[in-house]
Coordinates of C-alpha atoms in Angstrom, one line a residue:
M81 CA -19.4 -152.5 -175.1
T82 CA -22.0 -152.8 -177.6
S83 CA -22.2 -150.1 -179.8
E84 CA -26.3 -149.5 -178.4
S85 CA -24.3 -148.5 -174.5
R86 CA -22.0 -145.8 -177.4
D87 CA -25.2 -143.9 -178.6
W88 CA -24.3 -141.6 -176.1
S89 CA -21.1 -140.8 -177.9
N90 CA -23.5 -140.0 -181.1
L91 CA -25.2 -137.3 -178.8
R92 CA -24.8 -133.8 -180.1
L93 CA -25.8 -130.6 -179.0
S94 CA -26.6 -127.2 -180.4
L95 CA -23.7 -124.7 -178.4
E96 CA -26.3 -121.9 -179.7
K97 CA -28.9 -119.6 -177.0
P98 CA -31.9 -122.0 -176.5
Y99 CA -34.5 -119.5 -178.2
K100 CA -37.6 -121.9 -177.8
D101 CA -39.3 -123.9 -174.9
T102 CA -39.6 -127.7 -174.8
N103 CA -43.0 -126.7 -176.6
G104 CA -41.5 -124.9 -179.8
V105 CA -43.0 -121.9 -178.3
P106 CA -39.9 -118.8 -178.1
L107 CA -38.7 -117.7 -175.1
K108 CA -39.1 -113.8 -174.6
K109 CA -36.5 -111.5 -172.5
L110 CA -38.0 -111.3 -168.8
L111 CA -37.8 -107.7 -167.8
D112 CA -39.3 -107.4 -164.3
V113 CA -41.6 -108.9 -162.1
S114 CA -44.4 -107.2 -160.4
S115 CA -45.8 -107.1 -156.7
E116 CA -49.0 -109.6 -157.7
E117 CA -46.5 -112.0 -159.2
E118 CA -46.9 -111.3 -162.6
F119 CA -43.7 -111.5 -165.0
I120 CA -42.9 -108.7 -167.8
Y121 CA -41.9 -109.7 -170.6
E122 CA -39.8 -107.5 -174.1
Q123 CA -42.1 -106.8 -176.6
P124 CA -40.3 -107.9 -179.8
K125 CA -39.6 -105.6 -182.7
S126 CA -39.7 -105.8 -186.2
I127 CA -36.0 -105.5 -187.8
D128 CA -36.6 -102.6 -189.8
E129 CA -37.7 -101.0 -185.5
L130 CA -34.3 -102.6 -184.7
L131 CA -32.0 -101.6 -188.3
G132 CA -33.4 -98.5 -187.7
T133 CA -32.6 -98.3 -184.5
R134 CA -29.2 -99.3 -184.6
L135 CA -28.5 -96.6 -187.9
Q136 CA -29.8 -94.4 -185.2
R137 CA -27.1 -94.7 -183.0
V138 CA -24.4 -94.7 -185.5
F139 CA -25.7 -90.7 -186.3
E140 CA -26.4 -89.8 -182.1
E141 CA -23.0 -91.3 -181.0
R142 CA -20.5 -90.7 -184.4
G143 CA -22.4 -86.9 -185.3
N144 CA -24.5 -86.1 -189.0
T145 CA -20.9 -85.9 -191.2
V146 CA -19.7 -89.8 -190.6
W147 CA -19.5 -90.8 -193.8
D148 CA -18.1 -87.4 -195.2
E149 CA -15.4 -88.3 -192.7
Y150 CA -14.6 -91.5 -193.9
T151 CA -12.3 -92.1 -196.4
P152 CA -10.6 -95.6 -197.9
D153 CA -7.3 -97.2 -197.7
W154 CA -7.4 -96.6 -201.5
A155 CA -8.0 -92.9 -201.7
E156 CA -5.1 -92.8 -199.1
N157 CA -2.1 -91.4 -200.6
E158 CA 1.0 -91.7 -198.2
S159 CA 4.1 -92.5 -200.2
N160 CA 4.0 -90.8 -203.8
T161 CA 1.8 -87.2 -203.1
P162 CA 3.7 -84.7 -202.2
V163 CA 3.4 -84.0 -197.7
V164 CA 4.1 -79.8 -197.2
N165 CA 6.3 -80.2 -194.6
D166 CA 8.6 -78.0 -195.9
E167 CA 10.8 -76.9 -193.0
V168 CA 9.6 -73.2 -191.4
E169 CA 12.6 -70.2 -192.6
E170 CA 12.5 -66.4 -192.1
D171 CA 9.6 -65.4 -194.9
E172 CA 6.2 -66.6 -193.8
D173 CA 5.4 -66.0 -197.6
E174 CA 7.5 -69.1 -198.2
D175 CA 5.4 -71.3 -196.2
E176 CA 2.2 -71.0 -197.7
E177 CA 0.5 -73.1 -200.5
D178 CA -1.3 -70.9 -203.5
E179 CA -5.2 -72.4 -203.5
G180 CA -5.2 -73.2 -206.9
E181 CA -2.6 -75.4 -206.2
Q182 CA -3.7 -77.2 -203.5
T183 CA -7.0 -77.5 -205.9
E184 CA -4.6 -79.1 -209.0
R185 CA -3.3 -81.2 -206.8
K186 CA -6.6 -83.4 -206.1
K187 CA -7.8 -83.1 -209.6
K188 CA -5.0 -85.2 -210.6
P189 CA -5.0 -88.6 -211.5
M190 CA -3.5 -92.0 -210.3
N191 CA 0.1 -93.1 -211.0
V192 CA 0.7 -96.4 -212.3
E193 CA 2.3 -96.9 -208.6
E194 CA -1.0 -95.6 -207.0
L195 CA -3.1 -98.4 -209.0
A196 CA -0.5 -101.2 -208.5
K197 CA -0.6 -100.2 -204.8
L198 CA -4.7 -99.9 -205.0
R199 CA -4.4 -103.5 -206.5
T200 CA -2.6 -104.8 -203.9
D201 CA -4.9 -103.7 -201.3
V202 CA -8.0 -104.3 -203.1
V203 CA -8.0 -108.4 -204.9
P204 CA -7.2 -109.9 -201.9
K205 CA -10.7 -108.8 -200.2
L206 CA -12.5 -109.2 -203.3
M207 CA -11.2 -113.1 -203.6
Q208 CA -11.6 -113.3 -199.4
A209 CA -15.8 -111.9 -200.1
L210 CA -16.5 -113.8 -203.7
N211 CA -14.9 -117.4 -201.2
E212 CA -17.4 -116.0 -198.4
L213 CA -20.3 -115.8 -200.8
M214 CA -19.6 -118.9 -202.8
I215 CA -19.5 -121.1 -199.1
S216 CA -22.7 -119.0 -198.1
R217 CA -24.5 -120.2 -202.0
D218 CA -23.2 -124.2 -201.4
V219 CA -25.3 -124.1 -197.8
L220 CA -28.1 -122.9 -198.4
G221 CA -28.0 -125.3 -201.7
V222 CA -27.3 -127.4 -199.3
Y223 CA -30.6 -126.2 -196.9
L224 CA -32.8 -126.1 -199.9
K225 CA -32.0 -129.8 -201.3
T226 CA -32.6 -131.9 -197.4
A227 CA -35.6 -129.4 -197.7
L228 CA -37.1 -130.7 -201.1
P229 CA -35.0 -133.4 -202.2
D230 CA -37.1 -133.1 -205.4
V231 CA -36.5 -130.2 -206.7
P232 CA -33.1 -129.3 -208.2
S233 CA -30.4 -127.4 -206.8
E234 CA -28.5 -125.3 -209.7
G235 CA -25.8 -122.9 -208.9
I236 CA -24.1 -125.2 -207.0
T237 CA -20.7 -127.2 -206.2
P238 CA -21.0 -130.2 -208.5
E239 CA -19.3 -132.1 -205.7
L240 CA -22.5 -130.8 -203.5
N241 CA -24.6 -132.4 -205.7
I242 CA -24.5 -136.3 -204.6
L243 CA -24.8 -135.8 -200.8
P244 CA -28.1 -137.6 -200.1
S245 CA -31.1 -136.2 -198.8
N246 CA -31.0 -136.6 -194.8
A247 CA -27.0 -135.0 -194.1
L248 CA -27.8 -132.4 -192.4
A249 CA -29.6 -133.7 -189.4
S250 CA -30.7 -131.6 -186.2
T251 CA -31.5 -133.6 -182.4
T252 CA -33.9 -132.3 -180.1
V253 CA -33.2 -131.9 -176.7
T254 CA -36.4 -131.9 -174.4
K255 CA -35.4 -130.1 -171.7
H256 CA -37.4 -130.8 -167.9
P257 CA -39.9 -128.5 -167.0
V258 CA -38.6 -125.3 -164.0
S259 CA -40.2 -126.5 -161.0
A260 CA -42.4 -124.4 -158.7
S261 CA -40.0 -123.7 -156.3
V262 CA -37.2 -122.7 -158.0
Q263 CA -39.3 -121.0 -160.5
A264 CA -39.9 -119.7 -157.1
F265 CA -36.8 -119.0 -156.1
N266 CA -35.8 -117.3 -159.3
A267 CA -37.9 -114.4 -159.2
Q268 CA -36.9 -114.4 -155.3
L269 CA -33.6 -113.2 -156.4
A270 CA -35.0 -111.3 -159.6
V271 CA -36.5 -109.0 -157.1
G272 CA -33.8 -109.2 -155.0
G273 CA -31.4 -107.6 -156.9
K274 CA -33.2 -105.0 -157.7
D275 CA -33.8 -103.8 -154.5
E276 CA -30.2 -104.3 -153.3
A277 CA -30.0 -101.1 -154.2
L278 CA -32.4 -99.3 -152.0
R279 CA -31.5 -101.4 -149.3
K280 CA -28.7 -99.8 -149.6
S281 CA -30.0 -96.8 -149.8
A282 CA -32.4 -97.6 -146.6
A283 CA -29.6 -98.3 -144.4
A284 CA -27.4 -95.1 -145.1
F285 CA -30.2 -93.3 -144.4
R286 CA -31.4 -95.3 -141.0
T287 CA -27.5 -94.9 -140.6
A288 CA -27.6 -91.8 -140.9
A289 CA -31.0 -90.5 -138.8
V290 CA -29.9 -92.9 -135.9
S291 CA -26.6 -90.3 -136.1
M292 CA -28.8 -87.3 -136.1
R293 CA -31.0 -89.0 -133.1
R294 CA -28.2 -89.9 -131.3
A295 CA -26.6 -86.0 -131.5
L296 CA -29.7 -84.3 -130.9
A297 CA -31.3 -86.5 -128.0
S298 CA -27.2 -86.4 -126.6
G299 CA -27.9 -82.3 -126.5
E300 CA -30.1 -82.5 -124.9
R301 CA -29.1 -85.0 -122.8
Y302 CA -26.3 -82.9 -122.1
W303 CA -28.1 -79.7 -120.2
T304 CA -31.1 -81.4 -119.2
D305 CA -28.8 -83.3 -116.7
A306 CA -26.3 -79.8 -116.1
I307 CA -29.9 -78.7 -114.9
K308 CA -30.3 -81.5 -113.0
A309 CA -27.2 -80.9 -110.9
R310 CA -27.9 -76.8 -110.6
N311 CA -31.7 -78.0 -108.8
T312 CA -30.0 -80.0 -106.7
N313 CA -27.3 -78.3 -105.8
W314 CA -24.3 -78.6 -107.3
S315 CA -21.5 -76.0 -108.3
I316 CA -21.3 -75.3 -112.1
M317 CA -18.9 -73.7 -113.2
P318 CA -17.5 -72.8 -116.4
A319 CA -14.5 -75.0 -118.5
P320 CA -11.9 -73.5 -119.4
L321 CA -10.9 -76.1 -121.1
Q322 CA -12.6 -79.0 -123.4
Y323 CA -12.2 -82.3 -121.6
D324 CA -9.0 -84.7 -122.4
R325 CA -7.6 -81.9 -123.5
M326 CA -4.8 -79.3 -122.0
T327 CA -4.5 -76.8 -124.9
R328 CA -7.4 -74.6 -126.6
R329 CA -7.6 -73.7 -130.5
S330 CA -8.6 -70.9 -132.2
T331 CA -11.2 -73.1 -134.0
D332 CA -12.8 -74.9 -130.9
T333 CA -16.2 -73.5 -130.5
N334 CA -17.7 -75.7 -128.4
A335 CA -20.7 -74.3 -126.5
M336 CA -20.9 -77.3 -124.3
D337 CA -17.5 -75.6 -121.7
V338 CA -19.7 -76.6 -118.5
C339 CA -18.1 -78.6 -115.5
I340 CA -19.7 -79.6 -111.7
S341 CA -17.3 -79.4 -108.9
Y342 CA -18.4 -81.5 -106.8
G343 CA -15.8 -81.8 -103.3
L344 CA -16.4 -80.8 -100.4
E345 CA -16.0 -76.6 -99.4
H346 CA -13.6 -75.9 -97.4
S347 CA -11.4 -79.3 -98.4
P348 CA -7.3 -79.3 -99.5
T349 CA -7.0 -76.3 -102.9
E350 CA -5.5 -80.0 -104.4
T351 CA -8.4 -82.5 -103.4
R352 CA -10.6 -79.9 -105.1
A353 CA -8.7 -79.4 -108.0
N354 CA -8.5 -82.7 -108.3
S355 CA -13.2 -83.6 -107.8
I356 CA -13.7 -81.6 -111.0
V357 CA -15.7 -83.1 -113.8
W358 CA -17.4 -82.7 -117.1
L359 CA -20.3 -83.8 -118.3
N360 CA -20.3 -86.6 -121.3
T361 CA -21.0 -85.6 -125.2
E362 CA -20.1 -89.0 -126.0
D363 CA -23.3 -90.9 -126.4
G364 CA -23.9 -94.0 -124.3
K365 CA -21.4 -92.8 -121.8
G366 CA -23.1 -92.3 -119.2
P367 CA -23.8 -88.7 -117.9
L368 CA -20.7 -87.8 -116.9
A369 CA -17.2 -88.3 -118.2
R370 CA -15.0 -89.8 -115.7
S371 CA -12.2 -92.0 -116.1
G372 CA -10.2 -94.2 -114.0
Q373 CA -11.5 -96.6 -111.8
P374 CA -14.2 -95.6 -108.5
Y375 CA -12.7 -96.1 -105.0
R376 CA -13.7 -96.7 -101.9
L377 CA -12.4 -97.0 -98.1
C378 CA -12.8 -101.0 -96.5
V379 CA -12.4 -100.6 -92.9
S380 CA -11.8 -104.6 -92.0
L381 CA -11.0 -106.4 -88.4
T382 CA -9.5 -109.9 -88.6
I383 CA -9.9 -111.5 -84.8
E384 CA -7.6 -115.1 -84.5
N385 CA -10.4 -117.0 -82.2
D386 CA -9.3 -119.5 -79.9
N387 CA -9.3 -122.3 -82.1
G388 CA -6.7 -120.7 -84.0
S389 CA -9.0 -119.4 -87.6
K390 CA -9.7 -116.2 -88.6
T391 CA -12.7 -114.0 -88.9
V392 CA -12.6 -110.9 -90.9
S393 CA -15.4 -108.5 -91.0
R394 CA -15.2 -106.1 -93.0
S395 CA -18.3 -102.2 -93.5
S396 CA -20.9 -102.5 -95.6
F397 CA -20.3 -103.0 -99.8
V398 CA -23.2 -103.0 -101.7
P399 CA -22.5 -103.2 -106.2
K400 CA -24.5 -100.7 -107.9
D401 CA -26.2 -101.1 -111.4
N402 CA -24.0 -98.8 -114.1
Q403 CA -27.4 -98.8 -116.6
D404 CA -29.8 -95.7 -116.8
E405 CA -27.3 -93.2 -114.4
K406 CA -28.7 -90.6 -113.0
V407 CA -26.1 -87.2 -112.9
E408 CA -27.0 -88.1 -109.2
D409 CA -26.5 -90.6 -108.2
V410 CA -22.8 -90.3 -110.0
L411 CA -21.8 -87.5 -108.9
E412 CA -22.9 -88.7 -105.2
E413 CA -20.5 -91.5 -105.9
L414 CA -17.5 -89.4 -107.1
Q415 CA -17.8 -87.8 -103.7
R416 CA -18.1 -90.2 -101.9
E417 CA -14.6 -91.1 -103.6
T418 CA -12.8 -88.1 -102.7
I419 CA -13.8 -88.1 -99.5
D420 CA -12.5 -91.5 -98.1
R421 CA -9.1 -90.7 -100.5
E422 CA -9.3 -87.4 -97.9
I423 CA -10.3 -89.6 -94.6
F424 CA -7.4 -92.3 -96.2
A425 CA -4.4 -89.0 -96.7
E426 CA -5.8 -88.0 -93.0
I427 CA -5.2 -91.3 -91.6
V428 CA -1.7 -91.5 -93.1
N429 CA -1.0 -88.3 -91.0
N430 CA -1.8 -89.5 -88.0
V431 CA 0.1 -92.4 -88.3
P432 CA 3.5 -91.6 -87.1
G433 CA 1.8 -89.6 -83.6
L434 CA -0.1 -93.0 -83.1
I435 CA 0.9 -94.1 -79.3
L436 CA -2.6 -96.4 -78.5
A437 CA -1.4 -99.1 -81.0
P438 CA 1.8 -100.3 -82.8
A439 CA 0.2 -98.9 -86.8
W440 CA 2.6 -99.8 -90.8
V441 CA 1.5 -97.7 -94.0
R442 CA 1.2 -99.6 -97.3
E443 CA 0.1 -99.2 -100.4
Q444 CA -3.0 -97.8 -100.1
T445 CA -3.4 -100.0 -96.7
V446 CA -2.9 -99.1 -93.2
S447 CA -2.8 -101.9 -90.7
V448 CA -3.2 -102.0 -87.1
E449 CA -2.4 -104.2 -84.3
I450 CA -4.9 -103.9 -81.5
S451 CA -3.7 -106.5 -79.7
Q452 CA -1.8 -110.4 -81.3
D453 CA -5.4 -111.2 -82.2
V454 CA -6.6 -108.2 -83.7
V455 CA -5.5 -106.3 -86.7
L456 CA -7.7 -103.3 -88.3
R457 CA -7.5 -102.5 -91.3
L458 CA -8.0 -99.4 -93.6
E459 CA -7.7 -99.7 -97.1
L460 CA -8.5 -97.8 -100.3
I461 CA -9.8 -101.3 -102.5
P462 CA -11.1 -100.6 -106.5
E463 CA -14.9 -100.9 -106.5
A464 CA -14.4 -104.2 -108.7
D465 CA -12.1 -106.3 -106.5
L466 CA -15.1 -105.6 -103.7
E467 CA -16.8 -108.3 -102.6
P468 CA -20.6 -108.1 -101.7
S469 CA -21.3 -107.6 -98.3
P470 CA -21.0 -109.4 -95.8
L471 CA -18.8 -111.8 -95.9
A472 CA -19.2 -115.1 -95.1
G473 CA -17.8 -116.1 -92.1
S474 CA -17.9 -112.7 -91.0
D475 CA -19.1 -111.9 -87.6
P476 CA -22.5 -109.7 -88.0
A477 CA -21.5 -107.0 -84.6
V478 CA -18.7 -107.1 -85.4
N479 CA -19.2 -106.5 -89.1
A480 CA -21.6 -103.4 -87.2
I481 CA -18.5 -101.8 -85.8
C482 CA -16.6 -101.7 -89.0
D483 CA -19.7 -99.0 -90.1
A484 CA -20.1 -97.1 -87.3
I485 CA -16.0 -96.6 -87.6
Y486 CA -16.3 -95.9 -91.3
H487 CA -19.4 -94.0 -90.7
S488 CA -17.9 -91.9 -87.8
M489 CA -14.8 -91.0 -89.5
R490 CA -17.1 -88.9 -92.1
L491 CA -17.9 -86.8 -88.8
I492 CA -14.5 -86.8 -87.5
L493 CA -14.4 -85.5 -91.0
L494 CA -16.3 -82.8 -90.8
R495 CA -15.3 -81.1 -87.2
L496 CA -11.7 -81.2 -88.9
H497 CA -12.9 -78.8 -91.6
A498 CA -14.6 -76.8 -88.6
Y499 CA -11.2 -76.8 -86.6
N500 CA -9.6 -75.9 -89.6
I501 CA -11.6 -72.8 -90.8
E502 CA -10.9 -71.4 -86.9
F503 CA -7.3 -71.5 -87.4
H504 CA -7.0 -70.5 -90.1
H505 CA -9.8 -67.9 -89.5
P506 CA -7.4 -63.5 -89.9
S507 CA -9.8 -63.1 -85.9
N508 CA -7.0 -65.9 -84.3
K509 CA -3.8 -65.0 -85.7
G510 CA -0.9 -64.1 -83.5
K511 CA -3.2 -65.8 -80.6
S512 CA -2.7 -69.2 -78.9
F513 CA -5.5 -71.0 -80.3
A514 CA -7.3 -73.8 -77.8
M515 CA -8.6 -75.4 -79.6
E516 CA -6.8 -79.4 -80.8
R517 CA -6.6 -80.6 -83.8
P518 CA -9.0 -83.4 -84.0
R519 CA -7.1 -87.2 -84.9
P520 CA -9.2 -89.7 -86.7
L521 CA -6.4 -92.5 -86.1
A522 CA -6.3 -92.3 -82.8
G523 CA -10.2 -92.3 -81.9
V524 CA -11.1 -95.3 -84.3
V525 CA -8.3 -97.0 -82.1
E526 CA -9.3 -96.5 -78.8
L527 CA -13.1 -97.2 -79.7
V528 CA -11.3 -101.1 -81.5
L529 CA -9.7 -101.4 -78.2
Y530 CA -12.3 -100.3 -76.4
Y531 CA -14.9 -103.1 -77.9
M532 CA -12.0 -105.5 -77.3
F533 CA -11.9 -104.9 -73.9
V534 CA -15.7 -104.9 -73.1
R535 CA -16.2 -108.6 -75.9
K536 CA -13.8 -110.1 -73.0
I537 CA -15.1 -109.1 -69.8
E538 CA -18.6 -109.7 -71.3
K539 CA -17.7 -113.2 -72.3
H540 CA -15.9 -113.6 -69.1
L541 CA -19.6 -112.4 -66.9
N542 CA -22.0 -113.9 -69.3
E543 CA -19.8 -117.6 -68.4
L544 CA -19.7 -117.2 -64.2
V545 CA -23.9 -116.0 -64.4
E546 CA -24.6 -119.0 -66.5
G547 CA -22.6 -121.0 -64.7
L548 CA -24.2 -119.7 -61.1
R549 CA -27.8 -120.5 -62.8
K550 CA -26.4 -124.0 -63.1
A551 CA -26.0 -124.0 -59.3
G552 CA -29.4 -122.6 -59.0
V553 CA -28.3 -119.8 -57.9
E554 CA -31.1 -116.1 -59.3
M555 CA -28.4 -113.3 -60.9
F556 CA -29.1 -110.4 -62.4
L557 CA -26.3 -109.5 -65.1
R558 CA -27.1 -105.7 -67.5
I559 CA -24.0 -104.6 -69.0
N560 CA -23.9 -100.9 -70.7
R561 CA -21.9 -100.9 -73.2
L562 CA -21.9 -97.5 -74.8
G563 CA -23.3 -94.9 -72.5
E564 CA -22.7 -92.0 -74.6
T565 CA -25.3 -90.5 -77.4
A566 CA -24.1 -91.1 -80.8
G567 CA -23.0 -86.7 -81.0
E568 CA -20.6 -87.0 -78.0
L569 CA -19.9 -90.5 -78.8
I570 CA -18.5 -88.5 -82.6
A571 CA -16.4 -85.5 -80.3
L572 CA -14.8 -89.0 -78.1
L573 CA -13.2 -90.0 -81.3
A574 CA -12.2 -86.5 -82.7
A575 CA -11.0 -85.5 -79.7
S576 CA -6.7 -86.4 -79.6
Y577 CA -5.5 -88.9 -77.1
S578 CA -3.3 -87.4 -74.0
A579 CA -2.8 -89.9 -71.1
D580 CA -3.9 -87.1 -68.7
E581 CA -7.4 -87.8 -68.3
Q582 CA -8.4 -83.8 -67.7
K583 CA -7.3 -83.1 -71.0
K584 CA -10.1 -85.9 -72.8
K585 CA -13.1 -87.9 -71.5
T586 CA -13.2 -91.3 -72.6
I587 CA -15.6 -93.9 -73.8
G588 CA -16.9 -95.5 -70.8
G589 CA -19.6 -97.8 -69.9
E590 CA -21.4 -99.6 -66.8
I591 CA -22.4 -102.9 -65.3
L592 CA -24.4 -104.6 -63.0
L593 CA -23.9 -108.1 -61.1
R594 CA -26.7 -108.9 -58.4
I595 CA -26.1 -112.4 -57.0
A596 CA -29.5 -113.9 -55.3
N597 CA -30.5 -110.9 -54.7
L598 CA -28.6 -110.1 -52.3
Q599 CA -25.4 -107.7 -53.0
T600 CA -25.4 -105.7 -56.1
F601 CA -21.6 -104.9 -57.9
R602 CA -21.4 -102.0 -60.1
F603 CA -18.3 -101.8 -62.3
T604 CA -17.5 -98.8 -64.7
M605 CA -15.6 -98.7 -67.9
Q606 CA -13.8 -96.7 -69.3
A607 CA -11.4 -96.7 -72.3
P608 CA -9.3 -98.1 -73.9
A609 CA -9.9 -101.2 -71.4
L610 CA -9.8 -99.3 -67.7
L611 CA -12.5 -101.3 -65.3
T612 CA -13.1 -99.7 -61.8
A613 CA -14.5 -101.5 -59.0
I614 CA -18.0 -99.8 -57.5
L615 CA -17.7 -102.0 -54.2
A616 CA -20.0 -101.2 -50.6
Q617 CA -17.1 -100.2 -48.8
S618 CA -14.3 -99.4 -51.0
I619 CA -14.2 -98.6 -55.0
S620 CA -10.9 -100.2 -56.8
V621 CA -8.9 -100.7 -60.0
I622 CA -8.8 -103.6 -61.6
H623 CA -6.1 -104.3 -64.0
S624 CA -6.1 -107.4 -64.8
M625 CA -8.0 -110.2 -65.6
G626 CA -6.8 -112.4 -62.8
Q627 CA -7.6 -109.3 -60.5
F628 CA -11.0 -109.5 -61.7
D629 CA -11.5 -113.1 -61.5
E630 CA -10.2 -112.7 -57.5
L631 CA -12.2 -109.6 -56.7
L632 CA -15.7 -111.8 -58.3
R633 CA -14.4 -115.2 -56.8
H634 CA -14.4 -113.3 -53.2
E635 CA -17.2 -111.5 -53.8
V636 CA -19.5 -114.4 -55.1
T637 CA -18.4 -116.8 -52.0
R638 CA -18.9 -114.3 -50.0
C639 CA -22.3 -114.0 -51.1
I640 CA -23.4 -117.3 -51.2
L641 CA -21.8 -117.8 -47.6
Q642 CA -23.9 -115.4 -46.4
R643 CA -26.9 -116.6 -47.9
I644 CA -26.1 -120.4 -46.5
Y645 CA -26.0 -118.5 -42.8
D646 CA -29.5 -116.6 -43.6
L647 CA -31.0 -119.7 -44.8
G648 CA -29.8 -121.8 -41.4
R649 CA -30.4 -119.5 -38.5
D650 CA -33.7 -119.4 -40.2
K651 CA -34.4 -123.0 -40.7
T652 CA -33.2 -123.5 -36.6
Q653 CA -34.7 -122.0 -33.4
G654 CA -33.6 -121.0 -29.9
P655 CA -29.6 -121.5 -28.6
V656 CA -28.7 -124.0 -32.0
K657 CA -29.8 -120.9 -33.9
E658 CA -27.2 -118.7 -32.8
A659 CA -24.5 -121.9 -32.9
W660 CA -24.5 -120.3 -37.2
F661 CA -21.8 -118.0 -38.1
M662 CA -19.8 -116.8 -40.9
D663 CA -15.9 -116.3 -41.1
V664 CA -15.8 -113.3 -43.7
V665 CA -12.3 -113.6 -43.5
A666 CA -11.8 -117.0 -44.9

């Protein structure tokens, strides 16, 4: 390694704080940056001003008696000066000293021991001060010799006179100029550091303002929702306790103490006791303080097809958006859920008395086996677990039947409430009550049985009509599946089922079948599965599909033979015309 490569090792950097820039201009202390991006520097002060400021601080911090209280070490006398520390005696006069004696003790001259101690304390400090002064003198002499080599140096140590004139040399390190981007970043840091406290204060005030605004809006919304609920005729009552409280404390002075009852007026007492909701006082959690997830009563029919696949159809369900809920809409949803639970409880009570089909009650589910291929289910399901309607692969006609069952049970529930009012009326006590209690499950099962029965009959007749039309026989078919109005249908569904036809009118329909514009057949249908054929000569009750097929085959054959017989007589003349005849017995 050459000597040139070691030039960096000879470089000496100053360890003191830089006070000049690269151009030799003294650096000023930056105090602030104005909004116009101008730098504000600290104004220079003279030595007299600095010294005066420091002396003023001494008097301000320590008081005007700072020099009076100062006592040097040599003036202290801890060892030989008698100290008044006598023991406390019974007589107080012996504990006090005369003022004259104290004054005499203070003016007493120092003895040999005190002078020796003072010499021991002062001499080392004087020697240290002497050495510092000599060192300062030598340093100043060397500086003067370096600056003025021709002027002889006097008073310094002789060994320092032999030093060359360039003994003290300085090295100047040039600093690169600060780029504009770094200068701008430094200005941003200075402004950001200064404004940090302002930003924190602004954030605290902003949070307090938002909290106050939310509290004000929550209070206004509370009473606005209460007025809206009252205007829509919901029952508002005073709340004995606050929401989610089991007891009331004496310190509770909350004025928001109203609740809303959304249950039906003539529902059971337990249902009405559970149908109470409080208005919400917390922001961002909806108008009502409701607990738990909502449930919905679903009516579904599972039908097994001829190929073995199953088609599941269900009552309609459309999920709702919970954003910007209105208090009226939420109360309607809560009332719907309460009605669904009351209907389901009534259906569970009707299961033991059901005689039309076997039924099972499981956890929040009632299953009724209509036939080997059809199962009816009524169940309470959380809305979060429900799929939007319609279901994939469902039958629209069966979906409509499920919707009809769902809404008809609500009307039957109202009839049940009317029955309870009449039954518990004081005027009917002690008398025989002729009105029978409505049974929703029996009417629903009867309706489903009748629907499956009509569906099978319609399928059978459609196949017959389609085959005869392909053969060239003119056919006319009209099926009136339900002969009652909506009010009559609800009344029939609400009536209790009995095997005695005199006690209950059942649901029914009518079928008209005309073959080749010659003869018309009329069939009447009655729930749950009763078919009656009204013929020209007789009225017969059909008990099975085999009997129905045999009747249709016989009547269709007779009509076709009659048509052939008429055509043969029209096409022939003379004695041959009389040769045409028809064997009805065959």
